Amino acid sequence: MRTIRLRRPRLNLAAGLLWAAPYSLLGLLVAVPAWALGARLRRVDHTLECSGGALGGWMLRLPNRHRLVALTLGHVILGVDAAALQRLGTHERVHVQQYEIWGPFFGPAYLLESLWQGLRGRDPYLANRFERQAYAKGGPFTI
Ligand SMILES: [Zn+2]
């Protein structure tokens, strides 16, 4: 598995953590209850991975025609199970970088991009530039 290791000055890391903090807090609001209900928490570099337990069941019930098996919220990566996080880790870490760049604007930018692609008759997920970047850097994977 290819992993993205970020080497950068501490100030940049701190700025990225702070800039993405609103989404990371949202991720923690999911991860902490999930952990209390049996999910596994694991720190990987400057991210927190949460997988398994009841979280896996919740995620599989969410409506998503591409079948949601992993989701990144700031520096928190949620996954159906540990295998999903291992398989999708590089892809999800590209999203972490996107959160660090876009900060609080990432959510609206992602949604507007999906809307724009949908209005153009394209797949709102696969044609989304943020997903295309994550697929390009994170490599292809199978669900
Ligand atoms: Zn993605």
mmCIF file of N, CA and C and ligand atoms in Angstrom:
data_model
loop_
_atom_site.group_PDB
_atom_site.id
_atom_site.type_symbol
_atom_site.label_atom_id
_atom_site.label_comp_id
_atom_site.label_asym_id
_atom_site.label_seq_id
_atom_site.Cartn_x
_atom_site.Cartn_y
_atom_site.Cartn_z
ATOM 1 N N MET A 1 0.836 -1.179 0.000
ATOM 2 C CA MET A 1 0.000 0.000 0.000
ATOM 3 C C MET A 1 0.876 1.236 0.000
ATOM 4 N N ARG A 2 0.528 2.193 -0.825
ATOM 5 C CA ARG A 2 1.256 3.441 -0.895
ATOM 6 C C ARG A 2 0.683 4.399 0.139
ATOM 7 N N THR A 3 1.514 4.997 0.940
ATOM 8 C CA THR A 3 1.029 5.956 1.921
ATOM 9 C C THR A 3 1.664 7.300 1.659
ATOM 10 N N ILE A 4 0.934 8.317 1.995
ATOM 11 C CA ILE A 4 1.441 9.672 1.838
ATOM 12 C C ILE A 4 1.991 10.114 3.186
ATOM 13 N N ARG A 5 3.250 10.376 3.237
ATOM 14 C CA ARG A 5 3.885 10.882 4.453
ATOM 15 C C ARG A 5 4.159 12.356 4.235
ATOM 16 N N LEU A 6 3.664 13.146 5.119
ATOM 17 C CA LEU A 6 3.844 14.575 4.981
ATOM 18 C C LEU A 6 5.012 15.034 5.840
ATOM 19 N N ARG A 7 6.010 15.589 5.214
ATOM 20 C CA ARG A 7 7.138 16.182 5.923
ATOM 21 C C ARG A 7 7.011 17.688 5.744
ATOM 22 N N ARG A 8 6.833 18.372 6.832
ATOM 23 C CA ARG A 8 6.696 19.808 6.732
ATOM 24 C C ARG A 8 6.981 20.444 8.079
ATOM 25 N N PRO A 9 7.246 21.740 8.058
ATOM 26 C CA PRO A 9 7.538 22.423 9.326
ATOM 27 C C PRO A 9 6.360 22.333 10.291
ATOM 28 N N ARG A 10 6.684 22.378 11.576
ATOM 29 C CA ARG A 10 5.647 22.284 12.610
ATOM 30 C C ARG A 10 4.592 23.380 12.480
ATOM 31 N N LEU A 11 5.011 24.569 12.091
ATOM 32 C CA LEU A 11 4.060 25.669 11.971
ATOM 33 C C LEU A 11 3.009 25.349 10.916
ATOM 34 N N ASN A 12 3.438 24.786 9.793
ATOM 35 C CA ASN A 12 2.483 24.408 8.755
ATOM 36 C C ASN A 12 1.530 23.332 9.255
ATOM 37 N N LEU A 13 2.063 22.371 10.010
ATOM 38 C CA LEU A 13 1.214 21.316 10.562
ATOM 39 C C LEU A 13 0.199 21.918 11.522
ATOM 40 N N ALA A 14 0.662 22.797 12.401
ATOM 41 C CA ALA A 14 -0.251 23.428 13.357
ATOM 42 C C ALA A 14 -1.320 24.234 12.632
ATOM 43 N N ALA A 15 -0.918 24.960 11.594
ATOM 44 C CA ALA A 15 -1.889 25.755 10.827
ATOM 45 C C ALA A 15 -2.905 24.845 10.143
ATOM 46 N N GLY A 16 -2.439 23.726 9.592
ATOM 47 C CA GLY A 16 -3.344 22.781 8.941
ATOM 48 C C GLY A 16 -4.313 22.152 9.931
ATOM 49 N N LEU A 17 -3.788 21.812 11.106
ATOM 50 C CA LEU A 17 -4.659 21.224 12.138
ATOM 51 C C LEU A 17 -5.723 22.234 12.571
ATOM 52 N N LEU A 18 -5.304 23.467 12.756
ATOM 53 C CA LEU A 18 -6.234 24.506 13.200
ATOM 54 C C LEU A 18 -7.247 24.857 12.109
ATOM 55 N N TRP A 19 -6.781 24.977 10.892
ATOM 56 C CA TRP A 19 -7.624 25.382 9.762
ATOM 57 C C TRP A 19 -8.707 24.334 9.512
ATOM 58 N N ALA A 20 -8.367 23.062 9.702
ATOM 59 C CA ALA A 20 -9.334 21.974 9.473
ATOM 60 C C ALA A 20 -10.105 21.615 10.738
ATOM 61 N N ALA A 21 -9.817 22.287 11.848
ATOM 62 C CA ALA A 21 -10.385 21.911 13.146
ATOM 63 C C ALA A 21 -11.919 21.824 13.178
ATOM 64 N N PRO A 22 -12.652 22.725 12.518
ATOM 65 C CA PRO A 22 -14.117 22.584 12.592
ATOM 66 C C PRO A 22 -14.593 21.215 12.094
ATOM 67 N N TYR A 23 -13.975 20.727 11.035
ATOM 68 C CA TYR A 23 -14.374 19.416 10.518
ATOM 69 C C TYR A 23 -13.825 18.289 11.391
ATOM 70 N N SER A 24 -12.632 18.481 11.935
ATOM 71 C CA SER A 24 -12.076 17.464 12.835
ATOM 72 C C SER A 24 -12.963 17.303 14.070
ATOM 73 N N LEU A 25 -13.469 18.425 14.583
ATOM 74 C CA LEU A 25 -14.364 18.355 15.738
ATOM 75 C C LEU A 25 -15.638 17.596 15.380
ATOM 76 N N LEU A 26 -16.153 17.848 14.193
ATOM 77 C CA LEU A 26 -17.323 17.109 13.721
ATOM 78 C C LEU A 26 -16.997 15.614 13.649
ATOM 79 N N GLY A 27 -15.810 15.293 13.147
ATOM 80 C CA GLY A 27 -15.375 13.897 13.093
ATOM 81 C C GLY A 27 -15.297 13.283 14.480
ATOM 82 N N LEU A 28 -14.804 14.065 15.448
ATOM 83 C CA LEU A 28 -14.726 13.562 16.825
ATOM 84 C C LEU A 28 -16.109 13.325 17.407
ATOM 85 N N LEU A 29 -17.081 14.148 17.006
ATOM 86 C CA LEU A 29 -18.452 13.950 17.486
ATOM 87 C C LEU A 29 -19.023 12.620 17.011
ATOM 88 N N VAL A 30 -18.484 12.095 15.944
ATOM 89 C CA VAL A 30 -18.878 10.765 15.473
ATOM 90 C C VAL A 30 -17.963 9.707 16.084
ATOM 91 N N ALA A 31 -16.663 9.980 16.101
ATOM 92 C CA ALA A 31 -15.686 8.963 16.508
ATOM 93 C C ALA A 31 -15.782 8.597 17.990
ATOM 94 N N VAL A 32 -15.985 9.584 18.834
ATOM 95 C CA VAL A 32 -15.993 9.281 20.278
ATOM 96 C C VAL A 32 -17.179 8.381 20.658
ATOM 97 N N PRO A 33 -18.413 8.707 20.239
ATOM 98 C CA PRO A 33 -19.509 7.771 20.526
ATOM 99 C C PRO A 33 -19.300 6.410 19.862
ATOM 100 N N ALA A 34 -18.739 6.423 18.666
ATOM 101 C CA ALA A 34 -18.475 5.151 17.975
ATOM 102 C C ALA A 34 -17.478 4.316 18.774
ATOM 103 N N TRP A 35 -16.450 4.976 19.302
ATOM 104 C CA TRP A 35 -15.451 4.288 20.133
ATOM 105 C C TRP A 35 -16.126 3.705 21.376
ATOM 106 N N ALA A 36 -17.037 4.495 21.972
ATOM 107 C CA ALA A 36 -17.757 4.008 23.163
ATOM 108 C C ALA A 36 -18.616 2.790 22.827
ATOM 109 N N LEU A 37 -18.971 2.665 21.558
ATOM 110 C CA LEU A 37 -19.806 1.529 21.128
ATOM 111 C C LEU A 37 -18.975 0.470 20.400
ATOM 112 N N GLY A 38 -17.683 0.461 20.646
ATOM 113 C CA GLY A 38 -16.861 -0.647 20.167
ATOM 114 C C GLY A 38 -15.970 -0.392 18.980
ATOM 115 N N ALA A 39 -15.992 0.818 18.426
ATOM 116 C CA ALA A 39 -15.108 1.112 17.291
ATOM 117 C C ALA A 39 -13.666 1.217 17.785
ATOM 118 N N ARG A 40 -12.745 1.014 16.865
ATOM 119 C CA ARG A 40 -11.322 1.091 17.173
ATOM 120 C C ARG A 40 -10.812 2.474 16.809
ATOM 121 N N LEU A 41 -10.066 3.100 17.709
ATOM 122 C CA LEU A 41 -9.420 4.381 17.421
ATOM 123 C C LEU A 41 -7.928 4.141 17.289
ATOM 124 N N ARG A 42 -7.338 4.802 16.312
ATOM 125 C CA ARG A 42 -5.902 4.632 16.095
ATOM 126 C C ARG A 42 -5.343 5.929 15.528
ATOM 127 N N ARG A 43 -4.250 6.418 16.141
ATOM 128 C CA ARG A 43 -3.607 7.621 15.614
ATOM 129 C C ARG A 43 -2.607 7.193 14.553
ATOM 130 N N VAL A 44 -2.716 7.772 13.392
ATOM 131 C CA VAL A 44 -1.770 7.521 12.304
ATOM 132 C C VAL A 44 -1.271 8.879 11.837
ATOM 133 N N ASP A 45 0.030 9.132 12.047
ATOM 134 C CA ASP A 45 0.607 10.454 11.803
ATOM 135 C C ASP A 45 -0.214 11.505 12.551
ATOM 136 N N HIS A 46 -0.761 12.455 11.852
ATOM 137 C CA HIS A 46 -1.547 13.495 12.521
ATOM 138 C C HIS A 46 -3.050 13.316 12.262
ATOM 139 N N THR A 47 -3.445 12.060 12.004
ATOM 140 C CA THR A 47 -4.871 11.785 11.834
ATOM 141 C C THR A 47 -5.327 10.790 12.887
ATOM 142 N N LEU A 48 -6.618 10.739 13.097
ATOM 143 C CA LEU A 48 -7.218 9.759 13.984
ATOM 144 C C LEU A 48 -8.122 8.877 13.130
ATOM 145 N N GLU A 49 -7.836 7.589 13.124
ATOM 146 C CA GLU A 49 -8.665 6.652 12.369
ATOM 147 C C GLU A 49 -9.639 5.970 13.316
ATOM 148 N N CYS A 50 -10.869 5.869 12.882
ATOM 149 C CA CYS A 50 -11.917 5.226 13.671
ATOM 150 C C CYS A 50 -12.618 4.221 12.766
ATOM 151 N N SER A 51 -12.696 2.983 13.228
ATOM 152 C CA SER A 51 -13.311 1.963 12.367
ATOM 153 C C SER A 51 -13.940 0.855 13.204
ATOM 154 N N GLY A 52 -14.838 0.155 12.551
ATOM 155 C CA GLY A 52 -15.428 -1.033 13.148
ATOM 156 C C GLY A 52 -16.518 -0.724 14.158
ATOM 157 N N GLY A 53 -16.871 -1.733 14.925
ATOM 158 C CA GLY A 53 -17.939 -1.589 15.916
ATOM 159 C C GLY A 53 -19.244 -1.180 15.254
ATOM 160 N N ALA A 54 -20.021 -0.403 15.984
ATOM 161 C CA ALA A 54 -21.303 0.055 15.454
ATOM 162 C C ALA A 54 -21.119 1.025 14.289
ATOM 163 N N LEU A 55 -19.957 1.685 14.238
ATOM 164 C CA LEU A 55 -19.698 2.657 13.165
ATOM 165 C C LEU A 55 -19.850 2.019 11.789
ATOM 166 N N GLY A 56 -19.317 0.814 11.638
ATOM 167 C CA GLY A 56 -19.413 0.127 10.355
ATOM 168 C C GLY A 56 -20.859 -0.042 9.917
ATOM 169 N N GLY A 57 -21.708 -0.446 10.844
ATOM 170 C CA GLY A 57 -23.130 -0.616 10.537
ATOM 171 C C GLY A 57 -23.794 0.695 10.178
ATOM 172 N N TRP A 58 -23.445 1.756 10.914
ATOM 173 C CA TRP A 58 -24.019 3.076 10.616
ATOM 174 C C TRP A 58 -23.638 3.504 9.209
ATOM 175 N N MET A 59 -22.363 3.372 8.891
ATOM 176 C CA MET A 59 -21.894 3.853 7.586
ATOM 177 C C MET A 59 -22.523 3.078 6.431
ATOM 178 N N LEU A 60 -22.689 1.794 6.624
ATOM 179 C CA LEU A 60 -23.266 0.999 5.539
ATOM 180 C C LEU A 60 -24.738 1.318 5.321
ATOM 181 N N ARG A 61 -25.388 1.918 6.319
ATOM 182 C CA ARG A 61 -26.802 2.280 6.176
ATOM 183 C C ARG A 61 -26.992 3.656 5.555
ATOM 184 N N LEU A 62 -25.916 4.450 5.463
ATOM 185 C CA LEU A 62 -26.049 5.780 4.881
ATOM 186 C C LEU A 62 -26.348 5.665 3.390
ATOM 187 N N PRO A 63 -27.212 6.555 2.893
ATOM 188 C CA PRO A 63 -27.494 6.512 1.458
ATOM 189 C C PRO A 63 -26.290 7.015 0.661
ATOM 190 N N ASN A 64 -25.794 6.201 -0.177
ATOM 191 C CA ASN A 64 -24.689 6.594 -1.063
ATOM 192 C C ASN A 64 -24.597 5.532 -2.131
ATOM 193 N N ARG A 65 -24.842 5.943 -3.343
ATOM 194 C CA ARG A 65 -24.850 4.934 -4.398
ATOM 195 C C ARG A 65 -23.466 4.385 -4.688
ATOM 196 N N HIS A 66 -22.438 5.040 -4.153
ATOM 197 C CA HIS A 66 -21.090 4.509 -4.321
ATOM 198 C C HIS A 66 -20.661 3.706 -3.107
ATOM 199 N N ARG A 67 -21.578 3.459 -2.236
ATOM 200 C CA ARG A 67 -21.354 2.674 -1.024
ATOM 201 C C ARG A 67 -20.220 3.270 -0.193
ATOM 202 N N LEU A 68 -20.610 3.946 0.829
ATOM 203 C CA LEU A 68 -19.660 4.647 1.685
ATOM 204 C C LEU A 68 -18.947 3.659 2.598
ATOM 205 N N VAL A 69 -17.657 3.515 2.423
ATOM 206 C CA VAL A 69 -16.878 2.636 3.301
ATOM 207 C C VAL A 69 -15.843 3.423 4.092
ATOM 208 N N ALA A 70 -15.565 4.645 3.685
ATOM 209 C CA ALA A 70 -14.660 5.507 4.439
ATOM 210 C C ALA A 70 -15.060 6.957 4.199
ATOM 211 N N LEU A 71 -14.845 7.766 5.211
ATOM 212 C CA LEU A 71 -15.221 9.180 5.142
ATOM 213 C C LEU A 71 -14.224 9.966 5.982
ATOM 214 N N THR A 72 -13.734 11.043 5.421
ATOM 215 C CA THR A 72 -12.790 11.887 6.151
ATOM 216 C C THR A 72 -13.471 13.177 6.554
ATOM 217 N N LEU A 73 -13.340 13.514 7.826
ATOM 218 C CA LEU A 73 -13.816 14.790 8.348
ATOM 219 C C LEU A 73 -12.625 15.461 9.026
ATOM 220 N N GLY A 74 -12.013 16.396 8.335
ATOM 221 C CA GLY A 74 -10.807 17.040 8.872
ATOM 222 C C GLY A 74 -9.699 16.020 9.044
ATOM 223 N N HIS A 75 -9.229 15.876 10.273
ATOM 224 C CA HIS A 75 -8.159 14.925 10.563
ATOM 225 C C HIS A 75 -8.684 13.626 11.149
ATOM 226 N N VAL A 76 -9.967 13.393 11.047
ATOM 227 C CA VAL A 76 -10.588 12.154 11.528
ATOM 228 C C VAL A 76 -11.053 11.359 10.315
ATOM 229 N N ILE A 77 -10.573 10.135 10.224
ATOM 230 C CA ILE A 77 -10.944 9.255 9.114
ATOM 231 C C ILE A 77 -11.795 8.130 9.670
ATOM 232 N N LEU A 78 -13.024 8.055 9.174
ATOM 233 C CA LEU A 78 -13.968 7.040 9.629
ATOM 234 C C LEU A 78 -14.010 5.929 8.591
ATOM 235 N N GLY A 79 -14.044 4.696 9.058
ATOM 236 C CA GLY A 79 -14.093 3.582 8.123
ATOM 237 C C GLY A 79 -15.000 2.475 8.616
ATOM 238 N N VAL A 80 -15.549 1.749 7.671
ATOM 239 C CA VAL A 80 -16.419 0.631 8.007
ATOM 240 C C VAL A 80 -15.667 -0.379 8.876
ATOM 241 N N ASP A 81 -14.421 -0.646 8.487
ATOM 242 C CA ASP A 81 -13.581 -1.553 9.272
ATOM 243 C C ASP A 81 -12.110 -1.223 9.004
ATOM 244 N N ALA A 82 -11.240 -1.901 9.726
ATOM 245 C CA ALA A 82 -9.807 -1.621 9.593
ATOM 246 C C ALA A 82 -9.303 -1.936 8.188
ATOM 247 N N ALA A 83 -9.850 -2.969 7.571
ATOM 248 C CA ALA A 83 -9.425 -3.331 6.211
ATOM 249 C C ALA A 83 -9.762 -2.208 5.230
ATOM 250 N N ALA A 84 -10.918 -1.598 5.404
ATOM 251 C CA ALA A 84 -11.310 -0.484 4.525
ATOM 252 C C ALA A 84 -10.337 0.677 4.686
ATOM 253 N N LEU A 85 -9.960 0.966 5.923
ATOM 254 C CA LEU A 85 -9.027 2.074 6.138
ATOM 255 C C LEU A 85 -7.655 1.758 5.559
ATOM 256 N N GLN A 86 -7.247 0.525 5.635
ATOM 257 C CA GLN A 86 -5.957 0.159 5.056
ATOM 258 C C GLN A 86 -6.002 0.298 3.529
ATOM 259 N N ARG A 87 -7.110 -0.126 2.950
ATOM 260 C CA ARG A 87 -7.259 -0.090 1.492
ATOM 261 C C ARG A 87 -7.401 1.342 0.976
ATOM 262 N N LEU A 88 -8.100 2.176 1.737
ATOM 263 C CA LEU A 88 -8.437 3.523 1.274
ATOM 264 C C LEU A 88 -7.618 4.618 1.948
ATOM 265 N N GLY A 89 -6.683 4.220 2.800
ATOM 266 C CA GLY A 89 -5.955 5.202 3.603
ATOM 267 C C GLY A 89 -5.293 6.299 2.793
ATOM 268 N N THR A 90 -4.651 5.947 1.707
ATOM 269 C CA THR A 90 -3.961 6.956 0.908
ATOM 270 C C THR A 90 -4.955 7.924 0.286
ATOM 271 N N HIS A 91 -6.047 7.401 -0.215
ATOM 272 C CA HIS A 91 -7.111 8.238 -0.790
ATOM 273 C C HIS A 91 -7.642 9.205 0.278
ATOM 274 N N GLU A 92 -7.922 8.668 1.449
ATOM 275 C CA GLU A 92 -8.498 9.515 2.503
ATOM 276 C C GLU A 92 -7.496 10.558 2.982
ATOM 277 N N ARG A 93 -6.203 10.229 2.963
ATOM 278 C CA ARG A 93 -5.198 11.218 3.385
ATOM 279 C C ARG A 93 -5.073 12.366 2.376
ATOM 280 N N VAL A 94 -5.406 12.115 1.138
ATOM 281 C CA VAL A 94 -5.481 13.223 0.180
ATOM 282 C C VAL A 94 -6.606 14.164 0.600
ATOM 283 N N HIS A 95 -7.718 13.598 1.060
ATOM 284 C CA HIS A 95 -8.804 14.457 1.546
ATOM 285 C C HIS A 95 -8.369 15.243 2.791
ATOM 286 N N VAL A 96 -7.564 14.621 3.654
ATOM 287 C CA VAL A 96 -7.038 15.356 4.815
ATOM 288 C C VAL A 96 -6.251 16.578 4.327
ATOM 289 N N GLN A 97 -5.408 16.377 3.319
ATOM 290 C CA GLN A 97 -4.640 17.502 2.762
ATOM 291 C C GLN A 97 -5.576 18.567 2.205
ATOM 292 N N GLN A 98 -6.660 18.133 1.567
ATOM 293 C CA GLN A 98 -7.628 19.094 1.019
ATOM 294 C C GLN A 98 -8.275 19.902 2.140
ATOM 295 N N TYR A 99 -8.617 19.232 3.247
ATOM 296 C CA TYR A 99 -9.163 19.961 4.403
ATOM 297 C C TYR A 99 -8.142 20.968 4.920
ATOM 298 N N GLU A 100 -6.869 20.587 4.950
ATOM 299 C CA GLU A 100 -5.837 21.489 5.452
ATOM 300 C C GLU A 100 -5.670 22.701 4.545
ATOM 301 N N ILE A 101 -5.918 22.535 3.273
ATOM 302 C CA ILE A 101 -5.797 23.651 2.327
ATOM 303 C C ILE A 101 -7.050 24.535 2.364
ATOM 304 N N TRP A 102 -8.205 23.905 2.314
ATOM 305 C CA TRP A 102 -9.459 24.646 2.176
ATOM 306 C C TRP A 102 -10.088 25.034 3.514
ATOM 307 N N GLY A 103 -9.719 24.349 4.588
ATOM 308 C CA GLY A 103 -10.245 24.660 5.912
ATOM 309 C C GLY A 103 -11.759 24.621 5.938
ATOM 310 N N PRO A 104 -12.374 25.639 6.546
ATOM 311 C CA PRO A 104 -13.837 25.635 6.682
ATOM 312 C C PRO A 104 -14.572 25.706 5.341
ATOM 313 N N PHE A 105 -13.851 26.070 4.295
ATOM 314 C CA PHE A 105 -14.487 26.192 2.978
ATOM 315 C C PHE A 105 -14.539 24.865 2.221
ATOM 316 N N PHE A 106 -13.898 23.820 2.786
ATOM 317 C CA PHE A 106 -13.841 22.562 2.047
ATOM 318 C C PHE A 106 -15.235 21.971 1.811
ATOM 319 N N GLY A 107 -16.061 21.916 2.840
ATOM 320 C CA GLY A 107 -17.402 21.327 2.698
ATOM 321 C C GLY A 107 -18.216 22.026 1.618
ATOM 322 N N PRO A 108 -18.371 23.367 1.709
ATOM 323 C CA PRO A 108 -19.109 24.062 0.653
ATOM 324 C C PRO A 108 -18.467 23.890 -0.725
ATOM 325 N N ALA A 109 -17.132 23.941 -0.789
ATOM 326 C CA ALA A 109 -16.465 23.799 -2.092
ATOM 327 C C ALA A 109 -16.725 22.406 -2.673
ATOM 328 N N TYR A 110 -16.671 21.403 -1.834
ATOM 329 C CA TYR A 110 -16.905 20.029 -2.294
ATOM 330 C C TYR A 110 -18.343 19.893 -2.804
ATOM 331 N N LEU A 111 -19.296 20.414 -2.030
ATOM 332 C CA LEU A 111 -20.704 20.304 -2.431
ATOM 333 C C LEU A 111 -20.995 21.088 -3.703
ATOM 334 N N LEU A 112 -20.442 22.286 -3.810
ATOM 335 C CA LEU A 112 -20.645 23.085 -5.029
ATOM 336 C C LEU A 112 -20.031 22.402 -6.244
ATOM 337 N N GLU A 113 -18.878 21.793 -6.053
ATOM 338 C CA GLU A 113 -18.242 21.064 -7.151
ATOM 339 C C GLU A 113 -19.114 19.889 -7.590
ATOM 340 N N SER A 114 -19.668 19.170 -6.611
ATOM 341 C CA SER A 114 -20.562 18.050 -6.953
ATOM 342 C C SER A 114 -21.804 18.560 -7.676
ATOM 343 N N LEU A 115 -22.355 19.668 -7.195
ATOM 344 C CA LEU A 115 -23.535 20.260 -7.840
ATOM 345 C C LEU A 115 -23.206 20.674 -9.272
ATOM 346 N N TRP A 116 -22.058 21.329 -9.446
ATOM 347 C CA TRP A 116 -21.630 21.777 -10.766
ATOM 348 C C TRP A 116 -21.482 20.599 -11.721
ATOM 349 N N GLN A 117 -20.849 19.539 -11.246
ATOM 350 C CA GLN A 117 -20.663 18.359 -12.100
ATOM 351 C C GLN A 117 -22.009 17.715 -12.427
ATOM 352 N N GLY A 118 -22.904 17.672 -11.442
ATOM 353 C CA GLY A 118 -24.235 17.106 -11.679
ATOM 354 C C GLY A 118 -25.012 17.916 -12.704
ATOM 355 N N LEU A 119 -24.925 19.248 -12.610
ATOM 356 C CA LEU A 119 -25.614 20.116 -13.569
ATOM 357 C C LEU A 119 -25.054 19.944 -14.982
ATOM 358 N N ARG A 120 -23.807 19.543 -15.080
ATOM 359 C CA ARG A 120 -23.180 19.304 -16.387
ATOM 360 C C ARG A 120 -23.444 17.886 -16.887
ATOM 361 N N GLY A 121 -24.255 17.137 -16.140
ATOM 362 C CA GLY A 121 -24.599 15.780 -16.560
ATOM 363 C C GLY A 121 -23.554 14.742 -16.209
ATOM 364 N N ARG A 122 -22.610 15.137 -15.379
ATOM 365 C CA ARG A 122 -21.555 14.207 -14.975
ATOM 366 C C ARG A 122 -21.879 13.619 -13.606
ATOM 367 N N ASP A 123 -21.166 12.570 -13.264
ATOM 368 C CA ASP A 123 -21.338 11.941 -11.956
ATOM 369 C C ASP A 123 -20.842 12.913 -10.873
ATOM 370 N N PRO A 124 -21.730 13.320 -9.951
ATOM 371 C CA PRO A 124 -21.345 14.307 -8.940
ATOM 372 C C PRO A 124 -20.215 13.829 -8.022
ATOM 373 N N TYR A 125 -20.050 12.532 -7.896
ATOM 374 C CA TYR A 125 -18.978 12.000 -7.050
ATOM 375 C C TYR A 125 -17.697 11.784 -7.856
ATOM 376 N N LEU A 126 -17.794 10.983 -8.886
ATOM 377 C CA LEU A 126 -16.585 10.603 -9.624
ATOM 378 C C LEU A 126 -15.976 11.758 -10.420
ATOM 379 N N ALA A 127 -16.815 12.707 -10.852
ATOM 380 C CA ALA A 127 -16.302 13.844 -11.618
ATOM 381 C C ALA A 127 -15.865 14.997 -10.716
ATOM 382 N N ASN A 128 -16.179 14.911 -9.436
ATOM 383 C CA ASN A 128 -15.799 15.957 -8.481
ATOM 384 C C ASN A 128 -14.272 16.090 -8.455
ATOM 385 N N ARG A 129 -13.775 17.312 -8.621
ATOM 386 C CA ARG A 129 -12.317 17.504 -8.707
ATOM 387 C C ARG A 129 -11.588 17.042 -7.452
ATOM 388 N N PHE A 130 -12.241 17.143 -6.299
ATOM 389 C CA PHE A 130 -11.576 16.694 -5.068
ATOM 390 C C PHE A 130 -11.434 15.167 -5.071
ATOM 391 N N GLU A 131 -12.456 14.485 -5.564
ATOM 392 C CA GLU A 131 -12.362 13.024 -5.661
ATOM 393 C C GLU A 131 -11.373 12.612 -6.746
ATOM 394 N N ARG A 132 -11.402 13.319 -7.860
ATOM 395 C CA ARG A 132 -10.449 12.983 -8.937
ATOM 396 C C ARG A 132 -9.015 13.130 -8.437
ATOM 397 N N GLN A 133 -8.758 14.176 -7.664
ATOM 398 C CA GLN A 133 -7.413 14.363 -7.105
ATOM 399 C C GLN A 133 -7.079 13.229 -6.133
ATOM 400 N N ALA A 134 -8.042 12.848 -5.299
ATOM 401 C CA ALA A 134 -7.806 11.777 -4.334
ATOM 402 C C ALA A 134 -7.578 10.436 -5.049
ATOM 403 N N TYR A 135 -8.329 10.193 -6.100
ATOM 404 C CA TYR A 135 -8.128 8.955 -6.871
ATOM 405 C C TYR A 135 -6.781 8.983 -7.586
ATOM 406 N N ALA A 136 -6.413 10.159 -8.117
ATOM 407 C CA ALA A 136 -5.142 10.253 -8.848
ATOM 408 C C ALA A 136 -3.944 10.061 -7.920
ATOM 409 N N LYS A 137 -3.982 10.687 -6.765
ATOM 410 C CA LYS A 137 -2.862 10.580 -5.826
ATOM 411 C C LYS A 137 -2.969 9.347 -4.944
ATOM 412 N N GLY A 138 -4.192 8.975 -4.638
ATOM 413 C CA GLY A 138 -4.402 7.849 -3.716
ATOM 414 C C GLY A 138 -4.456 6.514 -4.413
ATOM 415 N N GLY A 139 -4.430 6.560 -5.720
ATOM 416 C CA GLY A 139 -4.422 5.318 -6.464
ATOM 417 C C GLY A 139 -5.787 4.673 -6.558
ATOM 418 N N PRO A 140 -5.938 3.814 -7.536
ATOM 419 C CA PRO A 140 -7.210 3.116 -7.697
ATOM 420 C C PRO A 140 -7.388 2.077 -6.591
ATOM 421 N N PHE A 141 -8.612 1.847 -6.257
ATOM 422 C CA PHE A 141 -8.910 0.820 -5.277
ATOM 423 C C PHE A 141 -10.249 0.203 -5.625
ATOM 424 N N THR A 142 -10.516 -0.925 -5.061
ATOM 425 C CA THR A 142 -11.797 -1.584 -5.291
ATOM 426 C C THR A 142 -12.591 -1.554 -4.003
ATOM 427 N N ILE A 143 -13.871 -1.404 -4.149
ATOM 428 C CA ILE A 143 -14.764 -1.370 -2.987
ATOM 429 C C ILE A 143 -15.308 -2.747 -2.741
HETATM 430 ZN ZN ZN B 1 -12.825 10.389 -1.686
#
